[in-house]
Every structure is written in structure tokens, then in C-alpha cells.
Amino acid sequence: MLDRRHILAALGTTALAALAPTALFAATSIKPDDTSALLVIDVQNCFLPGGSLAVKEGEQVVPVINKIAKAFSNVVMTQDWHTPGHVSFASVHSGKKPFETIDLPYGKQVLWPDHCVQGTDGAALSRDLAIPHAELIIRKGFHKDVDSYSAFLEADGKTSTGLAGYLKGRKIKRIFVAGLATDFCVAWTALDARKAGFEVYVVEDACRGIDTQGSLAKAWADMAKAGVKRIQSADIAVSA
Ligand SMILES: [Zn+2]
């Protein structure tokens, strides 16, 4: 049987020197290929500083996303896209305040300040995103009586946005998720992507969370349990 010494001897010093850096690099760096897609979740004015539902440090994800997007031939962006008077808005439930919870026919719903109303400037994607090669923008939450954190399924758990079909039709197997907010739209998207059979990575430093009632820790725990891989932007190989 060949042991390590025999293999080293057989390879010779020159071959080893050529091999070692590549092998080390491959162990720590992820190189997106044509079967990989970056999903950029809800980087919209309402979720950025000055917006009606601003995520703390939300603007800090933009340069990180712009950088990693260069490593992807496939980029899909999402846009939260609500009707006026949407069921997820606290303002339409008398006596309720933002961040309180109510029971709706499809389950518990956190109530939010009015945000991302169709066609408004608040619903527009950040002007600082620089991803001209993004190939699809998928809008979600446009049914007045159903919210949709996930880019795949609305909050009723059964109405599809069509994204899984699109990605499968494009032969995508690996999904990388970035954007806002980690504990809601990013996490729900990542969990549904797992359920749809994709290999899923969440790029932690390309996301920021809202963290209401322990939601951020719970989201990471749920994602870990579902087999979502938690990585950093530096783990992705971006060629200069
Ligand atoms: Zn929303």
C-alpha cells in the first residue's frame, strides 16, 4: 500500500511545489462557476439609512456586494414590492405598532412601518449598487394580503414566485445570498432555497440584520440546521 512518503517521493519536489499552493487555495476559497448564482436581497432605499425601515449599517453591504458580484456570471436581485395598505404594515391594523406581531390566516406576521410601496423612491434599488450584469430582478410581496420575505415562496408557504423554476431552468445549483435583512428576507430565502434543493451559502458580511425579539440568533440557528453554509465575502475568489 502506498503511504504518504511513497506519494511524496513519487511526486518529486518540483511537482509538489507546483501542487501545494493550488491545493491550499482550493481549501479556503470558493470559486463561483456557471452553475452558481448570487441573490442580492432587497437592497432598496427603504432599508437603507434615511429609509422608513432602515436596517442598521445597511449601507455597508453595498460595496461588499458590488465586489463579490464580479465573481458571478449569474446575479439575481430582489425587490420588496408592496401595495399601498399592505397587510404587513402596522398602519392598517388599528391599535398596532410596528414590530408587534399579529395572527393572519397563514400564520404569525411581524408588523412593519410602511415600506417599499410599488413605484415609490423608497422601493427603488440603491443607486450605489454597481451590478450591470444582473440578469433578473424578482419582485415579491405584491399580493396585498400576503407578505413575502422569501424570494422563493410567499409567507403562505405555497405561492411560488417562480424563482426556483427560473434558476433550475438556468441549471443553477449553488446559491449565494447577500443583502437585507439577514434575519428576515435573507434567512427565509436561504431556507426556501435549501427546501428547493439548492446548495446554499449566506455571505455574512454582505448582510445586515434587523434583530427584533431575538430574530437574528434564531435565523442563524435555523439556517445552520437546514444546512445553509455561513461564509464571509473573503471566502469567495474574486479575480482582480
Ligand atoms: Zn416588506
Short mmCIF file of N, CA and C in Angstrom, two decimals, residues 37-189:
data_model
loop_
_atom_site.label_atom_id
_atom_site.label_comp_id
_atom_site.label_asym_id
_atom_site.label_seq_id
_atom_site.Cartn_x
_atom_site.Cartn_y
_atom_site.Cartn_z
N ALA A 37 -25.20 31.14 -8.56
CA ALA A 37 -25.85 32.45 -8.70
C ALA A 37 -25.78 33.21 -7.39
N LEU A 38 -25.57 34.51 -7.52
CA LEU A 38 -25.65 35.39 -6.35
C LEU A 38 -27.05 35.99 -6.31
N LEU A 39 -27.71 35.87 -5.16
CA LEU A 39 -29.01 36.52 -4.96
C LEU A 39 -28.80 37.75 -4.09
N VAL A 40 -29.10 38.90 -4.62
CA VAL A 40 -28.95 40.16 -3.87
C VAL A 40 -30.34 40.56 -3.37
N ILE A 41 -30.53 40.45 -2.07
CA ILE A 41 -31.86 40.59 -1.49
C ILE A 41 -32.15 42.02 -1.02
N ASP A 42 -33.13 42.64 -1.62
CA ASP A 42 -33.78 43.86 -1.08
C ASP A 42 -32.84 45.01 -0.71
N VAL A 43 -31.87 45.29 -1.55
CA VAL A 43 -31.00 46.45 -1.26
C VAL A 43 -31.71 47.68 -1.83
N GLN A 44 -32.72 48.11 -1.09
CA GLN A 44 -33.65 49.16 -1.52
C GLN A 44 -33.60 50.33 -0.55
N ASN A 45 -33.96 51.50 -1.06
CA ASN A 45 -33.85 52.71 -0.25
C ASN A 45 -34.55 52.64 1.10
N CYS A 46 -35.72 52.00 1.17
CA CYS A 46 -36.45 51.92 2.46
C CYS A 46 -35.63 51.21 3.54
N PHE A 47 -34.75 50.30 3.12
CA PHE A 47 -33.99 49.51 4.10
C PHE A 47 -32.61 50.14 4.37
N LEU A 48 -32.33 51.26 3.75
CA LEU A 48 -31.02 51.92 3.89
C LEU A 48 -31.19 53.18 4.75
N PRO A 49 -30.09 53.77 5.24
CA PRO A 49 -30.21 54.95 6.11
C PRO A 49 -31.13 56.01 5.49
N GLY A 50 -32.03 56.54 6.31
CA GLY A 50 -33.00 57.52 5.81
C GLY A 50 -34.29 56.87 5.36
N GLY A 51 -34.29 55.55 5.21
CA GLY A 51 -35.49 54.84 4.76
C GLY A 51 -36.44 54.58 5.90
N SER A 52 -37.68 54.19 5.56
CA SER A 52 -38.72 54.03 6.59
C SER A 52 -38.50 52.77 7.45
N LEU A 53 -37.72 51.82 6.94
CA LEU A 53 -37.43 50.60 7.71
C LEU A 53 -35.92 50.34 7.59
N ALA A 54 -35.15 51.38 7.95
CA ALA A 54 -33.69 51.32 7.76
C ALA A 54 -33.07 50.23 8.63
N VAL A 55 -32.27 49.39 8.01
CA VAL A 55 -31.53 48.35 8.72
C VAL A 55 -30.21 48.96 9.16
N LYS A 56 -29.87 48.79 10.43
CA LYS A 56 -28.64 49.36 10.96
C LYS A 56 -27.43 48.93 10.11
N GLU A 57 -26.63 49.88 9.71
CA GLU A 57 -25.42 49.63 8.88
C GLU A 57 -25.77 49.02 7.51
N GLY A 58 -27.02 49.14 7.11
CA GLY A 58 -27.44 48.52 5.86
C GLY A 58 -26.60 48.96 4.67
N GLU A 59 -26.17 50.24 4.69
CA GLU A 59 -25.41 50.75 3.55
C GLU A 59 -24.05 50.06 3.41
N GLN A 60 -23.59 49.45 4.51
CA GLN A 60 -22.27 48.81 4.46
C GLN A 60 -22.23 47.55 3.61
N VAL A 61 -23.39 47.01 3.29
CA VAL A 61 -23.39 45.80 2.46
C VAL A 61 -23.12 46.13 0.99
N VAL A 62 -23.39 47.37 0.60
CA VAL A 62 -23.36 47.69 -0.83
C VAL A 62 -21.97 47.49 -1.46
N PRO A 63 -20.89 48.08 -0.90
CA PRO A 63 -19.58 47.84 -1.53
C PRO A 63 -19.15 46.38 -1.49
N VAL A 64 -19.55 45.68 -0.45
CA VAL A 64 -19.19 44.25 -0.34
C VAL A 64 -19.90 43.46 -1.43
N ILE A 65 -21.18 43.75 -1.63
CA ILE A 65 -21.95 43.06 -2.67
C ILE A 65 -21.40 43.41 -4.06
N ASN A 66 -21.12 44.69 -4.28
CA ASN A 66 -20.56 45.09 -5.58
C ASN A 66 -19.29 44.32 -5.89
N LYS A 67 -18.48 44.11 -4.86
CA LYS A 67 -17.19 43.41 -5.05
C LYS A 67 -17.42 41.93 -5.38
N ILE A 68 -18.20 41.24 -4.56
CA ILE A 68 -18.36 39.79 -4.81
C ILE A 68 -19.15 39.52 -6.09
N ALA A 69 -20.03 40.46 -6.47
CA ALA A 69 -20.84 40.24 -7.68
C ALA A 69 -19.96 40.04 -8.91
N LYS A 70 -18.75 40.62 -8.87
CA LYS A 70 -17.82 40.47 -10.01
C LYS A 70 -17.41 39.02 -10.22
N ALA A 71 -17.53 38.20 -9.17
CA ALA A 71 -17.12 36.80 -9.28
C ALA A 71 -18.23 35.92 -9.88
N PHE A 72 -19.41 36.51 -10.08
CA PHE A 72 -20.56 35.71 -10.52
C PHE A 72 -20.97 36.05 -11.95
N SER A 73 -21.18 35.00 -12.77
CA SER A 73 -21.74 35.26 -14.09
C SER A 73 -23.27 35.35 -13.99
N ASN A 74 -23.84 34.85 -12.89
CA ASN A 74 -25.29 34.93 -12.69
C ASN A 74 -25.61 35.71 -11.42
N VAL A 75 -26.31 36.82 -11.57
CA VAL A 75 -26.75 37.60 -10.41
C VAL A 75 -28.25 37.90 -10.57
N VAL A 76 -28.98 37.61 -9.51
CA VAL A 76 -30.42 37.91 -9.46
C VAL A 76 -30.65 38.85 -8.29
N MET A 77 -31.45 39.89 -8.48
CA MET A 77 -31.74 40.82 -7.40
C MET A 77 -33.22 40.72 -7.05
N THR A 78 -33.54 41.01 -5.79
CA THR A 78 -34.96 41.04 -5.41
C THR A 78 -35.35 42.43 -4.94
N GLN A 79 -36.63 42.66 -5.05
CA GLN A 79 -37.22 43.93 -4.65
C GLN A 79 -38.50 43.64 -3.88
N ASP A 80 -38.53 44.07 -2.61
CA ASP A 80 -39.76 44.02 -1.84
C ASP A 80 -40.70 45.03 -2.53
N TRP A 81 -41.95 44.64 -2.78
CA TRP A 81 -42.76 45.43 -3.72
C TRP A 81 -44.22 45.37 -3.31
N HIS A 82 -44.55 46.19 -2.28
CA HIS A 82 -45.87 46.09 -1.66
C HIS A 82 -46.90 47.05 -2.25
N THR A 83 -48.15 46.60 -2.17
CA THR A 83 -49.26 47.51 -2.50
C THR A 83 -49.36 48.56 -1.39
N PRO A 84 -49.97 49.71 -1.68
CA PRO A 84 -50.32 50.62 -0.57
C PRO A 84 -51.28 49.85 0.35
N GLY A 85 -51.20 50.10 1.67
CA GLY A 85 -52.10 49.43 2.60
C GLY A 85 -51.84 47.93 2.71
N HIS A 86 -50.61 47.51 2.48
CA HIS A 86 -50.27 46.08 2.53
C HIS A 86 -50.49 45.50 3.94
N VAL A 87 -50.88 44.22 3.97
CA VAL A 87 -51.23 43.55 5.24
C VAL A 87 -50.07 43.54 6.25
N SER A 88 -48.84 43.68 5.77
CA SER A 88 -47.69 43.66 6.69
C SER A 88 -47.42 45.02 7.33
N PHE A 89 -48.20 46.02 6.96
CA PHE A 89 -47.97 47.36 7.52
C PHE A 89 -48.76 47.54 8.81
N ALA A 90 -48.10 47.96 9.88
CA ALA A 90 -48.79 48.20 11.15
C ALA A 90 -49.91 49.22 10.98
N SER A 91 -49.70 50.17 10.05
CA SER A 91 -50.66 51.28 9.88
C SER A 91 -52.06 50.83 9.46
N VAL A 92 -52.19 49.60 8.94
CA VAL A 92 -53.52 49.15 8.52
C VAL A 92 -54.22 48.31 9.58
N HIS A 93 -53.56 48.09 10.71
CA HIS A 93 -54.18 47.32 11.80
C HIS A 93 -54.38 48.25 12.98
N SER A 94 -55.65 48.56 13.29
CA SER A 94 -55.88 49.60 14.29
C SER A 94 -55.35 49.17 15.65
N GLY A 95 -54.68 50.13 16.30
CA GLY A 95 -54.11 49.88 17.63
C GLY A 95 -52.78 49.15 17.62
N LYS A 96 -52.26 48.82 16.43
CA LYS A 96 -50.99 48.08 16.37
C LYS A 96 -49.83 49.01 16.02
N LYS A 97 -48.67 48.66 16.56
CA LYS A 97 -47.47 49.43 16.27
C LYS A 97 -46.47 48.56 15.51
N PRO A 98 -45.56 49.23 14.78
CA PRO A 98 -44.51 48.46 14.10
C PRO A 98 -43.76 47.55 15.08
N PHE A 99 -43.38 46.38 14.60
CA PHE A 99 -42.62 45.35 15.32
C PHE A 99 -43.49 44.53 16.28
N GLU A 100 -44.79 44.86 16.38
CA GLU A 100 -45.70 43.96 17.08
C GLU A 100 -46.06 42.83 16.11
N THR A 101 -46.64 41.78 16.68
CA THR A 101 -46.97 40.60 15.87
C THR A 101 -48.48 40.40 15.87
N ILE A 102 -49.01 39.94 14.74
CA ILE A 102 -50.43 39.56 14.71
C ILE A 102 -50.57 38.18 14.06
N ASP A 103 -51.73 37.58 14.25
CA ASP A 103 -52.01 36.30 13.61
C ASP A 103 -52.81 36.55 12.34
N LEU A 104 -52.30 36.06 11.24
CA LEU A 104 -53.00 36.15 9.95
C LEU A 104 -53.35 34.72 9.52
N PRO A 105 -54.22 34.56 8.54
CA PRO A 105 -54.63 33.20 8.14
C PRO A 105 -53.43 32.27 7.86
N TYR A 106 -52.31 32.83 7.39
CA TYR A 106 -51.16 31.98 7.07
C TYR A 106 -50.14 31.87 8.21
N GLY A 107 -50.43 32.51 9.34
CA GLY A 107 -49.51 32.39 10.49
C GLY A 107 -49.17 33.73 11.10
N LYS A 108 -48.11 33.71 11.94
CA LYS A 108 -47.70 34.95 12.61
C LYS A 108 -47.06 35.92 11.63
N GLN A 109 -47.40 37.19 11.81
CA GLN A 109 -46.85 38.22 10.93
C GLN A 109 -46.31 39.35 11.79
N VAL A 110 -45.04 39.68 11.61
CA VAL A 110 -44.49 40.88 12.26
C VAL A 110 -45.02 42.07 11.48
N LEU A 111 -45.42 43.10 12.20
CA LEU A 111 -45.92 44.32 11.53
C LEU A 111 -44.78 45.32 11.37
N TRP A 112 -44.75 45.97 10.24
CA TRP A 112 -43.65 46.87 9.89
C TRP A 112 -44.17 48.28 9.63
N PRO A 113 -43.28 49.24 9.70
CA PRO A 113 -43.65 50.56 9.18
C PRO A 113 -43.96 50.40 7.68
N ASP A 114 -44.76 51.28 7.13
CA ASP A 114 -44.99 51.24 5.67
C ASP A 114 -43.62 51.26 4.98
N HIS A 115 -43.43 50.41 4.00
CA HIS A 115 -42.14 50.38 3.29
C HIS A 115 -42.31 49.77 1.90
N CYS A 116 -41.39 50.14 1.03
CA CYS A 116 -41.30 49.54 -0.31
C CYS A 116 -42.63 49.48 -1.03
N VAL A 117 -43.33 50.60 -1.06
CA VAL A 117 -44.59 50.67 -1.80
C VAL A 117 -44.27 50.80 -3.29
N GLN A 118 -44.95 49.97 -4.06
CA GLN A 118 -44.72 49.87 -5.52
C GLN A 118 -44.58 51.24 -6.18
N GLY A 119 -43.50 51.40 -6.91
CA GLY A 119 -43.32 52.61 -7.71
C GLY A 119 -42.77 53.81 -6.96
N THR A 120 -42.58 53.69 -5.64
CA THR A 120 -42.06 54.82 -4.88
C THR A 120 -40.53 54.81 -4.89
N ASP A 121 -39.94 55.94 -4.52
CA ASP A 121 -38.48 56.02 -4.46
C ASP A 121 -37.95 55.07 -3.38
N GLY A 122 -38.71 54.91 -2.31
CA GLY A 122 -38.29 54.00 -1.23
C GLY A 122 -38.15 52.56 -1.70
N ALA A 123 -38.93 52.20 -2.70
CA ALA A 123 -38.88 50.82 -3.21
C ALA A 123 -37.78 50.62 -4.25
N ALA A 124 -37.17 51.72 -4.67
CA ALA A 124 -36.13 51.60 -5.71
C ALA A 124 -34.88 50.93 -5.16
N LEU A 125 -34.18 50.21 -6.02
CA LEU A 125 -32.90 49.62 -5.63
C LEU A 125 -31.90 50.74 -5.38
N SER A 126 -30.96 50.49 -4.48
CA SER A 126 -29.95 51.50 -4.16
C SER A 126 -29.21 51.93 -5.43
N ARG A 127 -29.04 53.22 -5.56
CA ARG A 127 -28.31 53.76 -6.71
C ARG A 127 -26.83 53.39 -6.64
N ASP A 128 -26.36 52.99 -5.46
CA ASP A 128 -24.94 52.65 -5.30
C ASP A 128 -24.61 51.22 -5.69
N LEU A 129 -25.64 50.43 -5.97
CA LEU A 129 -25.35 49.07 -6.47
C LEU A 129 -24.72 49.20 -7.85
N ALA A 130 -23.65 48.47 -8.07
CA ALA A 130 -23.00 48.52 -9.39
C ALA A 130 -22.90 47.09 -9.93
N ILE A 131 -24.04 46.59 -10.37
CA ILE A 131 -24.10 45.21 -10.88
C ILE A 131 -24.85 45.21 -12.21
N PRO A 132 -24.24 45.83 -13.23
CA PRO A 132 -24.97 45.94 -14.51
C PRO A 132 -25.28 44.59 -15.13
N HIS A 133 -24.53 43.55 -14.75
CA HIS A 133 -24.77 42.24 -15.37
C HIS A 133 -25.85 41.44 -14.67
N ALA A 134 -26.51 42.00 -13.64
CA ALA A 134 -27.63 41.29 -13.00
C ALA A 134 -28.65 40.95 -14.07
N GLU A 135 -29.11 39.70 -14.08
CA GLU A 135 -29.92 39.23 -15.21
C GLU A 135 -31.41 39.20 -14.93
N LEU A 136 -31.78 39.26 -13.65
CA LEU A 136 -33.21 39.18 -13.30
C LEU A 136 -33.45 39.96 -12.02
N ILE A 137 -34.53 40.72 -12.01
CA ILE A 137 -34.98 41.36 -10.76
C ILE A 137 -36.34 40.76 -10.46
N ILE A 138 -36.43 40.11 -9.32
CA ILE A 138 -37.70 39.48 -8.97
C ILE A 138 -38.36 40.28 -7.86
N ARG A 139 -39.63 40.62 -8.08
CA ARG A 139 -40.37 41.40 -7.09
C ARG A 139 -41.23 40.45 -6.27
N LYS A 140 -41.39 40.81 -4.99
CA LYS A 140 -42.11 39.93 -4.07
C LYS A 140 -42.93 40.76 -3.08
N GLY A 141 -43.94 40.13 -2.51
CA GLY A 141 -44.80 40.83 -1.55
C GLY A 141 -45.83 41.71 -2.23
N PHE A 142 -46.12 41.41 -3.50
CA PHE A 142 -47.04 42.29 -4.25
C PHE A 142 -48.50 41.88 -4.13
N HIS A 143 -48.77 40.75 -3.44
CA HIS A 143 -50.16 40.43 -3.13
C HIS A 143 -50.53 41.13 -1.82
N LYS A 144 -51.61 41.91 -1.86
CA LYS A 144 -51.95 42.79 -0.74
C LYS A 144 -52.12 42.06 0.60
N ASP A 145 -52.62 40.82 0.55
CA ASP A 145 -52.95 40.11 1.80
C ASP A 145 -51.91 39.09 2.23
N VAL A 146 -50.78 39.01 1.52
CA VAL A 146 -49.75 38.04 1.88
C VAL A 146 -48.38 38.71 1.82
N ASP A 147 -47.58 38.53 2.87
CA ASP A 147 -46.23 39.06 2.83
C ASP A 147 -45.33 38.05 2.12
N SER A 148 -44.12 38.44 1.80
CA SER A 148 -43.17 37.50 1.20
C SER A 148 -41.75 37.92 1.55
N TYR A 149 -41.22 37.39 2.64
CA TYR A 149 -39.81 37.65 2.96
C TYR A 149 -38.93 36.90 1.96
N SER A 150 -39.37 35.67 1.67
CA SER A 150 -38.57 34.78 0.83
C SER A 150 -38.69 35.16 -0.64
N ALA A 151 -37.59 35.01 -1.36
CA ALA A 151 -37.60 35.24 -2.81
C ALA A 151 -38.21 34.06 -3.55
N PHE A 152 -38.46 32.95 -2.84
CA PHE A 152 -38.97 31.74 -3.49
C PHE A 152 -40.47 31.52 -3.26
N LEU A 153 -40.89 31.67 -1.98
CA LEU A 153 -42.27 31.38 -1.62
C LEU A 153 -42.83 32.52 -0.79
N GLU A 154 -44.09 32.86 -1.04
CA GLU A 154 -44.74 33.87 -0.22
C GLU A 154 -44.98 33.30 1.18
N ALA A 155 -45.39 34.18 2.11
CA ALA A 155 -45.49 33.78 3.52
C ALA A 155 -46.59 32.76 3.78
N ASP A 156 -47.46 32.50 2.79
CA ASP A 156 -48.44 31.43 2.98
C ASP A 156 -47.78 30.06 2.82
N GLY A 157 -46.50 30.07 2.42
CA GLY A 157 -45.75 28.82 2.32
C GLY A 157 -46.05 28.02 1.07
N LYS A 158 -46.90 28.52 0.20
CA LYS A 158 -47.23 27.73 -1.00
C LYS A 158 -47.24 28.51 -2.31
N THR A 159 -47.44 29.82 -2.25
CA THR A 159 -47.47 30.58 -3.51
C THR A 159 -46.04 30.85 -3.98
N SER A 160 -45.70 30.30 -5.14
CA SER A 160 -44.34 30.43 -5.65
C SER A 160 -44.13 31.75 -6.37
N THR A 161 -42.93 32.30 -6.24
CA THR A 161 -42.59 33.49 -7.01
C THR A 161 -42.09 33.11 -8.40
N GLY A 162 -41.81 31.82 -8.60
CA GLY A 162 -41.27 31.37 -9.88
C GLY A 162 -39.75 31.31 -9.91
N LEU A 163 -39.10 31.79 -8.84
CA LEU A 163 -37.63 31.87 -8.87
C LEU A 163 -36.95 30.50 -8.94
N ALA A 164 -37.49 29.52 -8.21
CA ALA A 164 -36.86 28.19 -8.24
C ALA A 164 -36.89 27.63 -9.66
N GLY A 165 -38.03 27.81 -10.33
CA GLY A 165 -38.16 27.34 -11.71
C GLY A 165 -37.18 28.03 -12.64
N TYR A 166 -37.03 29.34 -12.44
CA TYR A 166 -36.08 30.11 -13.26
C TYR A 166 -34.66 29.57 -13.07
N LEU A 167 -34.26 29.44 -11.80
CA LEU A 167 -32.88 29.02 -11.52
C LEU A 167 -32.62 27.61 -12.04
N LYS A 168 -33.60 26.73 -11.84
CA LYS A 168 -33.43 25.36 -12.33
C LYS A 168 -33.37 25.33 -13.85
N GLY A 169 -34.21 26.15 -14.47
CA GLY A 169 -34.18 26.26 -15.93
C GLY A 169 -32.84 26.75 -16.45
N ARG A 170 -32.14 27.52 -15.62
CA ARG A 170 -30.82 28.02 -16.00
C ARG A 170 -29.70 27.12 -15.51
N LYS A 171 -30.07 25.95 -14.97
CA LYS A 171 -29.10 24.94 -14.50
C LYS A 171 -28.26 25.42 -13.31
N ILE A 172 -28.84 26.30 -12.51
CA ILE A 172 -28.13 26.78 -11.32
C ILE A 172 -28.26 25.74 -10.20
N LYS A 173 -27.16 25.50 -9.52
CA LYS A 173 -27.17 24.52 -8.42
C LYS A 173 -26.78 25.14 -7.08
N ARG A 174 -25.89 26.15 -7.15
CA ARG A 174 -25.38 26.77 -5.92
C ARG A 174 -25.87 28.21 -5.82
N ILE A 175 -26.44 28.55 -4.67
CA ILE A 175 -26.98 29.89 -4.46
C ILE A 175 -26.18 30.58 -3.36
N PHE A 176 -25.76 31.79 -3.61
CA PHE A 176 -25.10 32.61 -2.60
C PHE A 176 -26.04 33.78 -2.29
N VAL A 177 -26.32 34.00 -1.01
CA VAL A 177 -27.31 35.01 -0.65
C VAL A 177 -26.64 36.16 0.09
N ALA A 178 -27.00 37.40 -0.29
CA ALA A 178 -26.46 38.59 0.35
C ALA A 178 -27.57 39.63 0.39
N GLY A 179 -27.45 40.62 1.28
CA GLY A 179 -28.43 41.71 1.27
C GLY A 179 -29.09 41.94 2.62
N LEU A 180 -30.35 42.38 2.55
CA LEU A 180 -31.07 42.84 3.74
C LEU A 180 -32.43 42.14 3.83
N ALA A 181 -32.90 41.80 5.00
CA ALA A 181 -32.12 41.78 6.21
C ALA A 181 -31.82 40.32 6.57
N THR A 182 -30.67 40.11 7.18
CA THR A 182 -30.20 38.75 7.48
C THR A 182 -31.29 37.86 8.09
N ASP A 183 -32.01 38.41 9.08
CA ASP A 183 -32.92 37.58 9.87
C ASP A 183 -34.31 37.47 9.27
N PHE A 184 -34.58 38.16 8.19
CA PHE A 184 -35.90 38.04 7.57
C PHE A 184 -35.75 37.59 6.11
N CYS A 185 -35.62 38.53 5.20
CA CYS A 185 -35.66 38.14 3.79
C CYS A 185 -34.47 37.28 3.37
N VAL A 186 -33.29 37.54 3.92
CA VAL A 186 -32.13 36.70 3.58
C VAL A 186 -32.33 35.29 4.12
N ALA A 187 -32.68 35.18 5.40
CA ALA A 187 -32.82 33.85 6.01
C ALA A 187 -33.95 33.05 5.37
N TRP A 188 -35.10 33.68 5.18
CA TRP A 188 -36.23 32.94 4.60
C TRP A 188 -35.90 32.49 3.17
N THR A 189 -35.18 33.33 2.44
CA THR A 189 -34.76 32.97 1.08
C THR A 189 -33.80 31.78 1.13
#
